[in-house]
Amino acid sequence: MSTLEFFETEVHRITSESEGVLSLELRHPLRQDLPDWSAGSHLDVLLPNGLVRQYSLCSDPGRKDSWRLAVLREPAGRGGSAYVHDELRPGTKIQVRGPKNNFALEPATEYVFLAGGIGITPIMPMVRAAAAAGVPWRLVYLGRSRRNMAFLDELAVHGDKVHIHADDESGFYPLAELLGEGSAEFHLYTCGPGPLLKVIESLAGSWEEPSRLHFERFAADPEAAGAAVAPHEGDHEFTVQGTDGTEISVPVGVSILQALEDAGMSPLNSCREGICGTCETPVLSGEIDHRDSLLSDEECKAGDTMMICVSRCKGKRLVLDLG
């Protein structure tokens, strides 16, 4: 079973975890073991309505027979969460790809986990991993109201290592008190809505070791997303060539993804902002102008993959493996 290609799973169970949050338990249709994964991993999920979405795994990596995802209903979303909440039923077959990990838990002497709302999902396995390793840790879980916060009963087994903060009970959480220690040694892992991450980045900006901050967005920072998709000075038209010899021109102001779609192709994609990795495409030759928020410096230097929703070509031609 390849983690790089889509394969079939079955929705075994759907559970209401809080107001507005459902969890999905996925199993192999033949009850075979599922691929291994580590804390921070996510799946690309191809829903039966054709939409591709990314959901963090929030179960125990030690379980081989099932995976768990959690999905927040987003009234202002683009249809993925509404489909899960309104249409998906146990027994439904869905295609998934992965697991992939862009938010891996690195070794540290101490962890602080900070989750906002549905951002608790990638943090759950990290808590388990830290506890199993005997590394000191604590979790601050923020939400507007306890009724909207998933997995509270599950987290309660960790006692006072977990602090639950609901805004409607206690007002806004004093982040500056938690994060103001610039010389502290803990590594902070955080996931949550954009405004929360923006405040956290600002507070961590004065740290002596900024590399102690690790975060994952489930929506792009508007400024970064705008910069990624907007034309840059020096942008130029170039050609994308497929392995079958097909050539497609990519004008200034048009992404590779859009140019391929305009040519009648249907590359997998989701965010169109360079943050999810769904459109990651192998590069066989050509110099890439990376503009995504996912690939590491080492991966960018390797030059063998790119996010075609935002990244471009520094030269005149890219040869891509378009599948």
CSV table of C-alpha atoms in Angstrom, one decimal:
chain,number,residue,atom,x,y,z
A,1,MET,CA,0.0,0.0,0.0
A,2,SER,CA,1.7,3.2,-1.2
A,3,THR,CA,1.4,6.4,0.9
A,4,LEU,CA,2.0,8.5,-2.2
A,5,GLU,CA,-1.0,7.3,-4.1
A,6,PHE,CA,-4.7,7.4,-3.2
A,7,PHE,CA,-6.1,4.1,-1.8
A,8,GLU,CA,-9.5,3.1,-0.4
A,9,THR,CA,-10.6,3.2,3.2
A,10,GLU,CA,-14.0,2.8,4.8
A,11,VAL,CA,-15.7,5.0,7.3
A,12,HIS,CA,-16.2,2.7,10.2
A,13,ARG,CA,-17.7,5.0,12.8
A,14,ILE,CA,-18.7,8.7,13.0
A,15,THR,CA,-18.8,10.3,16.5
A,16,SER,CA,-19.9,13.7,17.7
A,17,GLU,CA,-17.0,15.0,19.8
A,18,SER,CA,-18.4,18.4,20.6
A,19,GLU,CA,-20.8,21.0,19.1
A,20,GLY,CA,-19.7,21.3,15.5
A,21,VAL,CA,-17.0,18.7,15.5
A,22,LEU,CA,-17.3,15.1,14.2
A,23,SER,CA,-14.6,12.4,14.3
A,24,LEU,CA,-14.3,9.8,11.6
A,25,GLU,CA,-12.8,6.4,12.3
A,26,LEU,CA,-11.3,5.0,9.1
A,27,ARG,CA,-10.4,1.3,8.5
A,28,HIS,CA,-9.1,-0.7,5.6
A,29,PRO,CA,-12.1,-2.3,3.7
A,30,LEU,CA,-10.4,-5.7,4.1
A,31,ARG,CA,-9.4,-5.0,7.7
A,32,GLN,CA,-5.7,-5.0,6.8
A,33,ASP,CA,-3.2,-2.8,8.7
A,34,LEU,CA,-3.0,0.8,7.7
A,35,PRO,CA,0.4,2.5,6.9
A,36,ASP,CA,2.5,3.7,9.8
A,37,TRP,CA,2.4,7.4,10.8
A,38,SER,CA,3.9,9.7,13.4
A,39,ALA,CA,2.6,12.6,15.5
A,40,GLY,CA,1.8,15.6,13.4
A,41,SER,CA,0.8,13.6,10.3
A,42,HIS,CA,-2.2,14.3,8.1
A,43,LEU,CA,-4.1,12.7,5.3
A,44,ASP,CA,-5.2,14.0,1.9
A,45,VAL,CA,-8.9,12.9,1.8
A,46,LEU,CA,-10.7,12.7,-1.5
A,47,LEU,CA,-14.3,13.0,-0.6
A,48,PRO,CA,-17.0,11.3,-2.6
A,49,ASN,CA,-18.2,14.7,-3.9
A,50,GLY,CA,-14.8,15.2,-5.5
A,51,LEU,CA,-13.3,17.7,-3.0
A,52,VAL,CA,-9.8,17.1,-1.6
A,53,ARG,CA,-9.2,18.1,2.0
A,54,GLN,CA,-6.4,17.7,4.5
A,55,TYR,CA,-7.2,16.4,8.0
A,56,SER,CA,-4.8,15.7,10.8
A,57,LEU,CA,-4.6,12.3,12.3
A,58,CYS,CA,-5.6,12.5,16.0
A,59,SER,CA,-5.6,8.9,17.1
A,60,ASP,CA,-2.9,6.7,18.5
A,61,PRO,CA,0.0,6.0,16.0
A,62,GLY,CA,0.3,2.6,17.7
A,63,ARG,CA,-3.0,1.4,16.4
A,64,LYS,CA,-2.6,-0.3,13.0
A,65,ASP,CA,-6.2,-1.2,12.4
A,66,SER,CA,-7.8,2.3,12.3
A,67,TRP,CA,-7.2,6.0,11.9
A,68,ARG,CA,-9.2,8.9,13.4
A,69,LEU,CA,-9.8,12.3,11.9
A,70,ALA,CA,-11.8,15.2,13.3
A,71,VAL,CA,-13.7,17.7,11.2
A,72,LEU,CA,-15.1,21.1,12.3
A,73,ARG,CA,-18.2,22.3,10.5
A,74,GLU,CA,-17.2,25.5,8.8
A,75,PRO,CA,-20.3,27.5,7.6
A,76,ALA,CA,-18.1,29.8,5.6
A,77,GLY,CA,-16.0,27.0,4.1
A,78,ARG,CA,-15.9,25.6,0.6
A,79,GLY,CA,-18.1,22.6,1.1
A,80,GLY,CA,-15.8,19.9,2.5
A,81,SER,CA,-16.8,20.1,6.1
A,82,ALA,CA,-20.5,20.5,5.2
A,83,TYR,CA,-20.3,17.3,3.1
A,84,VAL,CA,-18.7,15.4,6.0
A,85,HIS,CA,-21.3,16.6,8.5
A,86,ASP,CA,-24.4,16.3,6.3
A,87,GLU,CA,-23.7,13.5,3.8
A,88,LEU,CA,-21.0,11.1,5.0
A,89,ARG,CA,-22.2,7.9,6.7
A,90,PRO,CA,-20.6,4.8,8.2
A,91,GLY,CA,-19.8,2.3,5.5
A,92,THR,CA,-18.9,5.0,2.9
A,93,LYS,CA,-15.7,4.2,0.9
A,94,ILE,CA,-13.4,7.2,0.7
A,95,GLN,CA,-10.0,7.6,-1.0
A,96,VAL,CA,-7.0,8.8,1.1
A,97,ARG,CA,-3.4,9.6,0.4
A,98,GLY,CA,-0.7,9.6,3.0
A,99,PRO,CA,0.0,9.9,5.9
A,100,LYS,CA,2.3,12.8,5.3
A,101,ASN,CA,4.0,14.9,8.0
A,102,ASN,CA,4.9,18.6,7.7
A,103,PHE,CA,4.6,19.1,11.5
A,104,ALA,CA,6.9,16.5,13.0
A,105,LEU,CA,7.6,16.4,16.7
A,106,GLU,CA,11.3,16.9,17.2
A,107,PRO,CA,13.3,15.8,20.2
A,108,ALA,CA,13.3,18.3,23.0
A,109,THR,CA,13.9,18.4,26.8
A,110,GLU,CA,10.5,19.9,27.4
A,111,TYR,CA,7.3,20.6,25.4
A,112,VAL,CA,4.6,23.2,25.6
A,113,PHE,CA,1.6,22.4,23.4
A,114,LEU,CA,-0.8,25.2,22.6
A,115,ALA,CA,-4.0,24.4,20.7
A,116,GLY,CA,-6.8,26.7,19.5
A,117,GLY,CA,-10.1,25.1,18.7
A,118,ILE,CA,-9.9,22.3,16.0
A,119,GLY,CA,-6.1,22.8,16.2
A,120,ILE,CA,-6.2,20.3,19.0
A,121,THR,CA,-6.2,17.5,16.3
A,122,PRO,CA,-2.5,17.3,15.5
A,123,ILE,CA,-1.6,18.0,19.1
A,124,MET,CA,-3.4,15.0,20.5
A,125,PRO,CA,-0.8,12.4,19.2
A,126,MET,CA,2.0,14.7,20.3
A,127,VAL,CA,0.8,14.7,23.8
A,128,ARG,CA,0.7,10.9,23.7
A,129,ALA,CA,4.2,10.8,22.3
A,130,ALA,CA,5.7,13.1,24.9
A,131,ALA,CA,4.0,11.2,27.7
A,132,ALA,CA,5.2,7.9,26.4
A,133,ALA,CA,8.8,9.2,26.1
A,134,GLY,CA,8.8,10.6,29.6
A,135,VAL,CA,9.6,14.1,28.4
A,136,PRO,CA,8.1,16.9,30.6
A,137,TRP,CA,5.1,18.6,28.8
A,138,ARG,CA,2.0,20.6,29.4
A,139,LEU,CA,-0.9,21.5,27.1
A,140,VAL,CA,-2.9,24.7,27.0
A,141,TYR,CA,-6.1,24.2,25.0
A,142,LEU,CA,-8.0,27.3,24.1
A,143,GLY,CA,-11.6,27.6,22.9
A,144,ARG,CA,-14.5,30.0,22.8
A,145,SER,CA,-16.7,27.6,24.9
A,146,ARG,CA,-16.3,24.1,26.3
A,147,ARG,CA,-19.3,22.9,24.3
A,148,ASN,CA,-17.2,23.6,21.1
A,149,MET,CA,-14.0,21.9,22.4
A,150,ALA,CA,-13.5,18.3,21.2
A,151,PHE,CA,-11.8,15.5,23.2
A,152,LEU,CA,-12.1,17.1,26.7
A,153,ASP,CA,-12.9,13.8,28.3
A,154,GLU,CA,-10.0,12.1,26.6
A,155,LEU,CA,-7.6,14.8,27.7
A,156,ALA,CA,-8.9,14.7,31.3
A,157,VAL,CA,-6.8,11.5,32.0
A,158,HIS,CA,-3.7,13.7,32.0
A,159,GLY,CA,-4.8,15.7,35.0
A,160,ASP,CA,-3.2,19.1,35.7
A,161,LYS,CA,-0.8,18.7,32.7
A,162,VAL,CA,-3.7,19.9,30.6
A,163,HIS,CA,-5.2,23.4,31.1
A,164,ILE,CA,-8.6,24.0,29.4
A,165,HIS,CA,-9.4,27.7,28.8
A,166,ALA,CA,-12.8,28.7,27.5
A,167,ASP,CA,-13.2,32.4,26.6
A,168,ASP,CA,-16.8,32.5,27.7
A,169,GLU,CA,-15.7,31.5,31.2
A,170,SER,CA,-12.4,33.3,31.7
A,171,GLY,CA,-12.0,35.9,29.0
A,172,PHE,CA,-8.9,35.9,26.7
A,173,TYR,CA,-6.0,33.7,27.8
A,174,PRO,CA,-2.8,35.7,28.9
A,175,LEU,CA,-0.5,34.4,26.1
A,176,ALA,CA,2.2,36.9,27.0
A,177,GLU,CA,2.6,35.3,30.4
A,178,LEU,CA,3.0,31.8,28.9
A,179,LEU,CA,5.4,32.8,26.0
A,180,GLY,CA,7.2,35.8,27.4
A,181,GLU,CA,10.2,33.8,28.7
A,182,GLY,CA,12.7,34.3,25.9
A,183,SER,CA,15.4,32.3,27.6
A,184,ALA,CA,13.2,29.3,28.4
A,185,GLU,CA,14.2,25.9,26.9
A,186,PHE,CA,10.8,24.4,26.1
A,187,HIS,CA,9.8,23.8,22.5
A,188,LEU,CA,6.3,25.2,21.6
A,189,TYR,CA,4.1,23.3,19.2
A,190,THR,CA,0.9,25.1,18.3
A,191,CYS,CA,-1.9,24.9,15.9
A,192,GLY,CA,-5.0,27.0,15.6
A,193,PRO,CA,-6.7,29.9,13.7
A,194,GLY,CA,-4.7,32.5,12.0
A,195,PRO,CA,-5.2,35.4,14.5
A,196,LEU,CA,-4.0,33.2,17.3
A,197,LEU,CA,-0.9,32.1,15.4
A,198,LYS,CA,-0.1,35.7,14.5
A,199,VAL,CA,-0.1,36.7,18.1
A,200,ILE,CA,2.1,33.7,19.0
A,201,GLU,CA,4.6,34.5,16.3
A,202,SER,CA,4.8,38.1,17.5
A,203,LEU,CA,5.4,37.0,21.1
A,204,ALA,CA,8.0,34.4,20.1
A,205,GLY,CA,9.8,36.9,17.9
A,206,SER,CA,11.9,38.1,20.8
A,207,TRP,CA,13.0,34.6,21.8
A,208,GLU,CA,16.7,33.9,21.9
A,209,GLU,CA,16.0,30.7,20.0
A,210,PRO,CA,13.2,31.3,17.6
A,211,SER,CA,13.6,27.7,16.3
A,212,ARG,CA,11.8,26.6,19.4
A,213,LEU,CA,8.5,27.6,17.8
A,214,HIS,CA,6.8,25.0,15.7
A,215,PHE,CA,3.3,25.6,14.2
A,216,GLU,CA,0.9,24.4,11.6
A,217,ARG,CA,-1.8,26.4,9.9
A,218,PHE,CA,-5.1,25.1,8.7
A,219,ALA,CA,-5.6,28.3,6.7
A,220,ALA,CA,-3.0,30.4,5.1
A,221,ASP,CA,-1.9,33.7,6.6
A,222,PRO,CA,-3.7,36.2,4.4
A,223,GLU,CA,-0.6,38.4,3.9
A,224,ALA,CA,1.7,35.4,3.1
A,225,ALA,CA,-1.0,33.9,0.8
A,226,GLY,CA,-1.4,37.1,-1.0
A,227,ALA,CA,2.3,37.4,-1.6
A,228,ALA,CA,2.6,33.9,-2.8
A,229,VAL,CA,-0.1,34.1,-5.5
A,230,ALA,CA,0.5,37.7,-6.5
A,231,PRO,CA,2.8,38.5,-9.5
A,232,HIS,CA,6.4,39.2,-8.5
A,233,GLU,CA,8.8,41.7,-10.1
A,234,GLY,CA,10.7,39.7,-12.7
A,235,ASP,CA,7.9,37.2,-13.3
A,236,HIS,CA,7.9,36.0,-16.9
A,237,GLU,CA,6.1,33.5,-19.1
A,238,PHE,CA,7.5,30.0,-19.2
A,239,THR,CA,6.6,26.5,-20.5
A,240,VAL,CA,5.6,23.5,-18.6
A,241,GLN,CA,6.3,20.2,-20.3
A,242,GLY,CA,4.8,16.8,-19.3
A,243,THR,CA,6.6,13.5,-19.6
A,244,ASP,CA,4.4,12.7,-22.7
A,245,GLY,CA,5.8,15.8,-24.4
A,246,THR,CA,2.8,18.0,-23.9
A,247,GLU,CA,3.7,21.7,-23.6
A,248,ILE,CA,1.7,24.3,-21.8
A,249,SER,CA,2.4,28.0,-21.6
A,250,VAL,CA,2.2,29.7,-18.2
A,251,PRO,CA,1.7,33.4,-18.5
A,252,VAL,CA,2.5,36.1,-15.9
A,253,GLY,CA,-0.3,36.2,-13.3
A,254,VAL,CA,-1.4,32.6,-14.0
A,255,SER,CA,-0.3,29.7,-11.8
A,256,ILE,CA,0.9,26.4,-13.2
A,257,LEU,CA,-2.1,24.8,-11.6
A,258,GLN,CA,-4.5,27.2,-13.4
A,259,ALA,CA,-2.7,26.8,-16.7
A,260,LEU,CA,-3.0,23.0,-16.5
A,261,GLU,CA,-6.7,23.3,-15.6
A,262,ASP,CA,-7.2,25.7,-18.5
A,263,ALA,CA,-5.6,23.1,-20.8
A,264,GLY,CA,-8.2,20.5,-19.6
A,265,MET,CA,-6.2,18.7,-17.0
A,266,SER,CA,-7.3,18.1,-13.4
A,267,PRO,CA,-4.4,18.1,-11.0
A,268,LEU,CA,-5.2,17.4,-7.4
A,269,ASN,CA,-5.4,20.5,-5.3
A,270,SER,CA,-7.1,22.0,-2.3
A,271,CYS,CA,-5.8,25.2,-0.7
A,272,ARG,CA,-4.3,26.9,-3.8
A,273,GLU,CA,-2.2,29.0,-1.4
A,274,GLY,CA,0.9,26.8,-1.0
A,275,ILE,CA,0.1,25.5,2.5
A,276,CYS,CA,-1.4,22.0,2.2
A,277,GLY,CA,0.8,20.1,-0.2
A,278,THR,CA,-2.0,18.4,-2.1
A,279,CYS,CA,-0.7,19.7,-5.5
A,280,GLU,CA,3.0,18.7,-4.8
A,281,THR,CA,4.4,17.6,-8.2
A,282,PRO,CA,7.7,15.9,-9.1
A,283,VAL,CA,10.1,18.1,-11.1
A,284,LEU,CA,12.3,16.3,-13.6
A,285,SER,CA,14.2,19.3,-14.9
A,286,GLY,CA,14.2,23.1,-14.6
A,287,GLU,CA,14.9,25.7,-12.0
A,288,ILE,CA,12.1,26.3,-9.5
A,289,ASP,CA,11.0,29.6,-7.9
A,290,HIS,CA,9.6,28.2,-4.7
A,291,ARG,CA,6.8,30.3,-3.1
A,292,ASP,CA,5.1,27.8,-0.8
A,293,SER,CA,5.0,27.6,3.0
A,294,LEU,CA,5.8,23.9,3.3
A,295,LEU,CA,9.1,22.8,1.8
A,296,SER,CA,12.2,23.0,3.9
A,297,ASP,CA,15.3,24.8,2.7
A,298,GLU,CA,16.9,21.4,2.0
A,299,GLU,CA,13.8,20.3,0.0
A,300,CYS,CA,13.9,23.5,-2.0
A,301,LYS,CA,17.6,23.1,-2.8
A,302,ALA,CA,17.0,19.5,-4.0
A,303,GLY,CA,14.8,21.0,-6.7
A,304,ASP,CA,12.9,17.7,-7.4
A,305,THR,CA,9.4,18.8,-6.2
A,306,MET,CA,7.2,21.9,-6.1
A,307,MET,CA,3.7,23.2,-5.2
A,308,ILE,CA,2.2,24.1,-8.6
A,309,CYS,CA,-0.5,26.3,-7.1
A,310,VAL,CA,2.0,29.1,-6.2
A,311,SER,CA,5.5,28.3,-7.3
A,312,ARG,CA,6.9,29.2,-10.7
A,313,CYS,CA,10.0,28.7,-13.0
A,314,LYS,CA,13.1,30.8,-12.8
A,315,GLY,CA,14.0,29.9,-16.3
A,316,LYS,CA,12.1,29.2,-19.5
A,317,ARG,CA,11.0,25.5,-19.0
A,318,LEU,CA,10.0,23.1,-16.4
A,319,VAL,CA,9.5,19.4,-17.0
A,320,LEU,CA,7.0,17.9,-14.6
A,321,ASP,CA,5.8,14.4,-13.9
A,322,LEU,CA,2.1,15.1,-14.2
A,323,GLY,CA,1.1,11.5,-13.6
